[in-house]
Amino acid sequence: MSLGKLSDGQTVEPTRSMADQIYESLRTGIVTGELSPGYRLFEKEVAGHFNASRTPVREAFRRLQQDYLVERVAQGGVKVAQFDYRTIHDLFNVRAVLEAYTIELACDRITPEQIAFLKQVSAQAMEVLNSNGLSKSYMYRRIFELNSLFHEKIYETSDSPFLIRILNNLRGIVHGLRVVSIQAERSAAVAWEEHTALIGLLERKEKKAAIELIKKHVASAAEQVISVMEKQGTGSPPTH
């Protein structure tokens, strides 16, 4: 594992600050699994990779720490966060409650245009999953992007700015875990079948069934994350 796979920021819009470019590149590396849990990041190394001073690197580290994606280490720099299983359960339980409320609101407020958008995203995801010849790295990254887009649109359909803000804050934490669950093609296919079913329930305004499905969907994601982390040995023991 190294920084070599990460974008150096040269393709990012020139209007964006160097701190933004570094933050986005590192964040993408973390949530797609290119930078694995426990991986150490040093200011000097990152600054050299991006041909930048250490100041924007420190800012990027600070923002990643706020997202709970990295942790400060005593020897300097940061390391990619490694969650214990109790924390994972807590995160997904909170997500389940918030997303259930989101669906409750969405059933009453979702528009035909939003339904059409969700269907388009779901179709693109199934096309990626059913395609042959794609590298796993590309597939993981693309499915992650589409999954994020899907959930962001679901949040938007609630038409509740306060709820959307809370969910987006939580999303930064969950992102580092969600990628683990999509690293198994079968689980990704099942998840997108659930997404498709959810769209139908929202379109038909079947509120109770939609809420139960999103709770099941989040619970399944939590189980998959823990299962994969146990197999890979990337989780840490519970803290007390």
CSV table of C-alpha atoms in Angstrom, one decimal:
chain,number,residue,atom,x,y,z
A,1,MET,CA,0.0,0.0,0.0
A,2,SER,CA,1.4,3.4,-1.0
A,3,LEU,CA,0.4,6.9,-2.1
A,4,GLY,CA,1.4,6.0,-5.6
A,5,LYS,CA,-2.2,4.9,-6.6
A,6,LEU,CA,-3.7,8.2,-5.4
A,7,SER,CA,-4.4,11.2,-7.6
A,8,ASP,CA,-1.8,13.9,-7.2
A,9,GLY,CA,-4.5,16.5,-7.6
A,10,GLN,CA,-3.4,17.6,-11.1
A,11,THR,CA,-6.8,16.7,-12.6
A,12,VAL,CA,-8.8,18.5,-10.0
A,13,GLU,CA,-10.3,21.9,-10.8
A,14,PRO,CA,-7.6,24.6,-10.5
A,15,THR,CA,-10.1,26.8,-8.5
A,16,ARG,CA,-10.0,24.4,-5.6
A,17,SER,CA,-7.4,24.9,-2.9
A,18,MET,CA,-4.5,22.6,-2.4
A,19,ALA,CA,-5.9,21.6,1.0
A,20,ASP,CA,-9.2,20.6,-0.7
A,21,GLN,CA,-7.4,18.6,-3.4
A,22,ILE,CA,-5.3,16.7,-0.9
A,23,TYR,CA,-8.3,16.1,1.4
A,24,GLU,CA,-10.4,14.8,-1.5
A,25,SER,CA,-7.7,12.5,-2.8
A,26,LEU,CA,-6.8,11.0,0.6
A,27,ARG,CA,-10.5,10.7,1.5
A,28,THR,CA,-11.2,8.8,-1.8
A,29,GLY,CA,-8.2,6.6,-1.1
A,30,ILE,CA,-9.5,5.7,2.3
A,31,VAL,CA,-13.1,5.1,1.4
A,32,THR,CA,-12.3,3.0,-1.6
A,33,GLY,CA,-9.8,0.8,0.4
A,34,GLU,CA,-6.7,1.9,-1.5
A,35,LEU,CA,-5.4,3.2,1.9
A,36,SER,CA,-6.2,0.4,4.3
A,37,PRO,CA,-7.0,0.6,8.1
A,38,GLY,CA,-3.9,1.3,10.1
A,39,TYR,CA,-2.0,2.8,7.1
A,40,ARG,CA,0.4,5.6,8.2
A,41,LEU,CA,0.4,9.0,6.6
A,42,PHE,CA,3.2,11.4,7.2
A,43,GLU,CA,3.1,15.1,6.4
A,44,LYS,CA,6.5,15.1,4.6
A,45,GLU,CA,5.5,12.1,2.4
A,46,VAL,CA,2.1,13.5,1.5
A,47,ALA,CA,3.4,17.0,0.8
A,48,GLY,CA,6.0,15.5,-1.6
A,49,HIS,CA,3.4,13.4,-3.4
A,50,PHE,CA,1.3,16.4,-4.0
A,51,ASN,CA,4.2,18.8,-4.6
A,52,ALA,CA,2.8,21.0,-1.8
A,53,SER,CA,3.9,22.6,1.5
A,54,ARG,CA,3.0,20.9,4.8
A,55,THR,CA,0.4,23.6,5.6
A,56,PRO,CA,-2.4,22.2,3.3
A,57,VAL,CA,-1.4,18.7,4.3
A,58,ARG,CA,-2.1,19.6,8.0
A,59,GLU,CA,-5.4,21.1,7.0
A,60,ALA,CA,-6.3,17.9,5.1
A,61,PHE,CA,-5.3,15.7,8.0
A,62,ARG,CA,-7.5,17.9,10.4
A,63,ARG,CA,-10.5,17.5,8.2
A,64,LEU,CA,-10.0,13.8,7.8
A,65,GLN,CA,-9.8,13.5,11.6
A,66,GLN,CA,-13.1,15.4,11.9
A,67,ASP,CA,-14.6,12.8,9.6
A,68,TYR,CA,-13.2,10.1,11.9
A,69,LEU,CA,-11.4,8.6,8.9
A,70,VAL,CA,-7.9,9.1,10.5
A,71,GLU,CA,-6.4,9.1,13.9
A,72,ARG,CA,-3.4,11.1,15.2
A,73,VAL,CA,-0.5,9.0,16.3
A,74,ALA,CA,2.1,9.8,18.9
A,75,GLN,CA,5.1,9.4,16.6
A,76,GLY,CA,3.7,12.1,14.2
A,77,GLY,CA,1.3,12.1,11.3
A,78,VAL,CA,-1.9,10.1,11.2
A,79,LYS,CA,-3.1,6.6,10.5
A,80,VAL,CA,-6.2,5.4,8.7
A,81,ALA,CA,-8.9,4.7,11.3
A,82,GLN,CA,-9.5,1.2,12.5
A,83,PHE,CA,-12.9,0.8,14.1
A,84,ASP,CA,-13.8,-1.8,16.8
A,85,TYR,CA,-16.9,-3.9,16.3
A,86,ARG,CA,-18.9,-2.1,19.1
A,87,THR,CA,-18.3,1.2,17.3
A,88,ILE,CA,-19.4,-0.3,14.0
A,89,HIS,CA,-22.7,-1.5,15.6
A,90,ASP,CA,-23.3,1.9,17.1
A,91,LEU,CA,-22.7,3.7,13.8
A,92,PHE,CA,-25.0,1.5,11.9
A,93,ASN,CA,-27.7,1.6,14.6
A,94,VAL,CA,-27.7,5.4,14.4
A,95,ARG,CA,-27.8,5.3,10.6
A,96,ALA,CA,-30.8,2.9,10.7
A,97,VAL,CA,-32.8,5.2,12.9
A,98,LEU,CA,-32.0,8.3,10.8
A,99,GLU,CA,-32.6,6.6,7.5
A,100,ALA,CA,-35.9,5.1,8.6
A,101,TYR,CA,-37.0,8.6,9.5
A,102,THR,CA,-35.7,9.8,6.1
A,103,ILE,CA,-37.8,7.2,4.3
A,104,GLU,CA,-40.9,8.2,6.3
A,105,LEU,CA,-40.5,11.7,5.1
A,106,ALA,CA,-39.5,10.7,1.6
A,107,CYS,CA,-42.7,8.7,1.1
A,108,ASP,CA,-44.7,11.8,1.4
A,109,ARG,CA,-42.3,14.2,-0.3
A,110,ILE,CA,-40.5,12.4,-3.1
A,111,THR,CA,-41.1,13.7,-6.7
A,112,PRO,CA,-41.4,11.8,-10.0
A,113,GLU,CA,-38.1,13.4,-11.1
A,114,GLN,CA,-36.4,12.1,-8.0
A,115,ILE,CA,-37.8,8.6,-8.6
A,116,ALA,CA,-36.5,8.7,-12.2
A,117,PHE,CA,-33.1,9.8,-11.0
A,118,LEU,CA,-32.9,6.9,-8.5
A,119,LYS,CA,-34.0,4.4,-11.2
A,120,GLN,CA,-31.2,5.7,-13.4
A,121,VAL,CA,-28.5,5.3,-10.7
A,122,SER,CA,-29.7,1.8,-9.9
A,123,ALA,CA,-29.6,0.8,-13.5
A,124,GLN,CA,-26.1,2.1,-13.9
A,125,ALA,CA,-25.0,0.1,-10.8
A,126,MET,CA,-26.5,-3.1,-12.1
A,127,GLU,CA,-24.8,-2.6,-15.4
A,128,VAL,CA,-21.4,-2.3,-13.7
A,129,LEU,CA,-22.1,-5.4,-11.5
A,130,ASN,CA,-23.1,-7.4,-14.6
A,131,SER,CA,-20.2,-6.3,-16.8
A,132,ASN,CA,-17.3,-8.6,-17.6
A,133,GLY,CA,-13.7,-7.4,-17.9
A,134,LEU,CA,-13.8,-4.6,-15.3
A,135,SER,CA,-11.0,-4.5,-12.8
A,136,LYS,CA,-12.1,-5.1,-9.2
A,137,SER,CA,-10.5,-1.7,-8.3
A,138,TYR,CA,-12.6,0.1,-10.9
A,139,MET,CA,-15.8,-1.8,-10.0
A,140,TYR,CA,-15.4,-1.1,-6.2
A,141,ARG,CA,-14.8,2.6,-6.9
A,142,ARG,CA,-17.7,3.0,-9.3
A,143,ILE,CA,-20.2,1.0,-7.2
A,144,PHE,CA,-19.1,3.1,-4.2
A,145,GLU,CA,-19.7,6.3,-6.2
A,146,LEU,CA,-23.1,5.2,-7.3
A,147,ASN,CA,-24.1,4.0,-3.8
A,148,SER,CA,-23.1,7.4,-2.4
A,149,LEU,CA,-25.1,9.1,-5.1
A,150,PHE,CA,-28.1,6.9,-4.4
A,151,HIS,CA,-28.2,7.6,-0.6
A,152,GLU,CA,-27.5,11.3,-1.1
A,153,LYS,CA,-30.6,11.5,-3.4
A,154,ILE,CA,-32.6,9.6,-0.8
A,155,TYR,CA,-31.6,12.1,1.9
A,156,GLU,CA,-32.5,14.9,-0.5
A,157,THR,CA,-36.0,13.5,-1.0
A,158,SER,CA,-36.7,14.0,2.7
A,159,ASP,CA,-36.7,17.8,2.0
A,160,SER,CA,-35.4,18.3,5.5
A,161,PRO,CA,-32.2,20.4,5.5
A,162,PHE,CA,-31.5,19.7,9.2
A,163,LEU,CA,-31.8,15.9,8.7
A,164,ILE,CA,-29.7,16.1,5.6
A,165,ARG,CA,-26.9,17.9,7.4
A,166,ILE,CA,-26.9,15.2,10.2
A,167,LEU,CA,-26.9,12.4,7.7
A,168,ASN,CA,-24.1,13.9,5.7
A,169,ASN,CA,-21.9,14.3,8.8
A,170,LEU,CA,-22.6,10.6,9.7
A,171,ARG,CA,-21.9,9.7,6.1
A,172,GLY,CA,-18.3,10.8,6.4
A,173,ILE,CA,-17.7,8.2,9.2
A,174,VAL,CA,-19.7,5.4,7.6
A,175,HIS,CA,-17.9,5.8,4.2
A,176,GLY,CA,-14.7,4.3,5.6
A,177,LEU,CA,-16.7,1.2,6.4
A,178,ARG,CA,-19.1,1.0,3.6
A,179,VAL,CA,-16.4,0.2,1.0
A,180,VAL,CA,-15.7,-3.1,2.9
A,181,SER,CA,-19.2,-4.3,2.3
A,182,ILE,CA,-19.0,-3.8,-1.4
A,183,GLN,CA,-15.8,-5.8,-1.8
A,184,ALA,CA,-17.9,-8.9,-2.2
A,185,GLU,CA,-19.8,-8.9,-5.6
A,186,ARG,CA,-22.7,-11.0,-4.2
A,187,SER,CA,-23.4,-8.6,-1.4
A,188,ALA,CA,-23.2,-5.7,-3.7
A,189,ALA,CA,-25.7,-7.3,-6.1
A,190,VAL,CA,-28.1,-8.0,-3.2
A,191,ALA,CA,-27.8,-4.5,-1.9
A,192,TRP,CA,-28.7,-3.0,-5.3
A,193,GLU,CA,-31.7,-5.4,-5.6
A,194,GLU,CA,-32.8,-3.9,-2.3
A,195,HIS,CA,-32.2,-0.4,-3.7
A,196,THR,CA,-34.4,-1.2,-6.6
A,197,ALA,CA,-37.2,-2.6,-4.4
A,198,LEU,CA,-37.0,0.5,-2.2
A,199,ILE,CA,-37.5,2.8,-5.2
A,200,GLY,CA,-40.7,0.8,-6.1
A,201,LEU,CA,-42.0,1.2,-2.5
A,202,LEU,CA,-41.3,4.9,-2.5
A,203,GLU,CA,-43.0,5.3,-5.9
A,204,ARG,CA,-46.1,3.5,-4.6
A,205,LYS,CA,-46.0,5.4,-1.2
A,206,GLU,CA,-45.8,2.1,0.8
A,207,LYS,CA,-44.3,3.8,3.8
A,208,LYS,CA,-44.3,0.9,6.3
A,209,ALA,CA,-42.7,-1.6,3.9
A,210,ALA,CA,-40.2,1.0,2.8
A,211,ILE,CA,-39.1,1.7,6.4
A,212,GLU,CA,-38.8,-2.0,7.2
A,213,LEU,CA,-36.7,-2.5,4.0
A,214,ILE,CA,-34.3,0.3,4.8
A,215,LYS,CA,-33.8,-1.1,8.4
A,216,LYS,CA,-33.1,-4.5,6.9
A,217,HIS,CA,-30.7,-2.9,4.3
A,218,VAL,CA,-28.7,-1.1,7.0
A,219,ALA,CA,-28.6,-4.1,9.3
A,220,SER,CA,-27.3,-6.3,6.4
A,221,ALA,CA,-24.6,-3.7,5.6
A,222,ALA,CA,-23.4,-3.8,9.2
A,223,GLU,CA,-23.3,-7.6,9.2
A,224,GLN,CA,-21.4,-7.7,5.9
A,225,VAL,CA,-18.9,-5.1,7.1
A,226,ILE,CA,-18.1,-7.0,10.3
A,227,SER,CA,-17.9,-10.3,8.5
A,228,VAL,CA,-15.4,-9.0,5.9
A,229,MET,CA,-13.4,-7.3,8.5
A,230,GLU,CA,-13.2,-10.5,10.6
A,231,LYS,CA,-12.0,-12.4,7.6
A,232,GLN,CA,-9.4,-9.8,6.7
A,233,GLY,CA,-8.4,-9.1,10.3
A,234,THR,CA,-8.9,-5.4,9.8
A,235,GLY,CA,-11.2,-4.8,12.8
A,236,SER,CA,-9.9,-4.1,16.3
A,237,PRO,CA,-11.2,-5.6,19.6
A,238,PRO,CA,-14.0,-3.8,21.4
A,239,THR,CA,-13.1,-0.9,23.6
A,240,HIS,CA,-14.7,-0.4,27.0
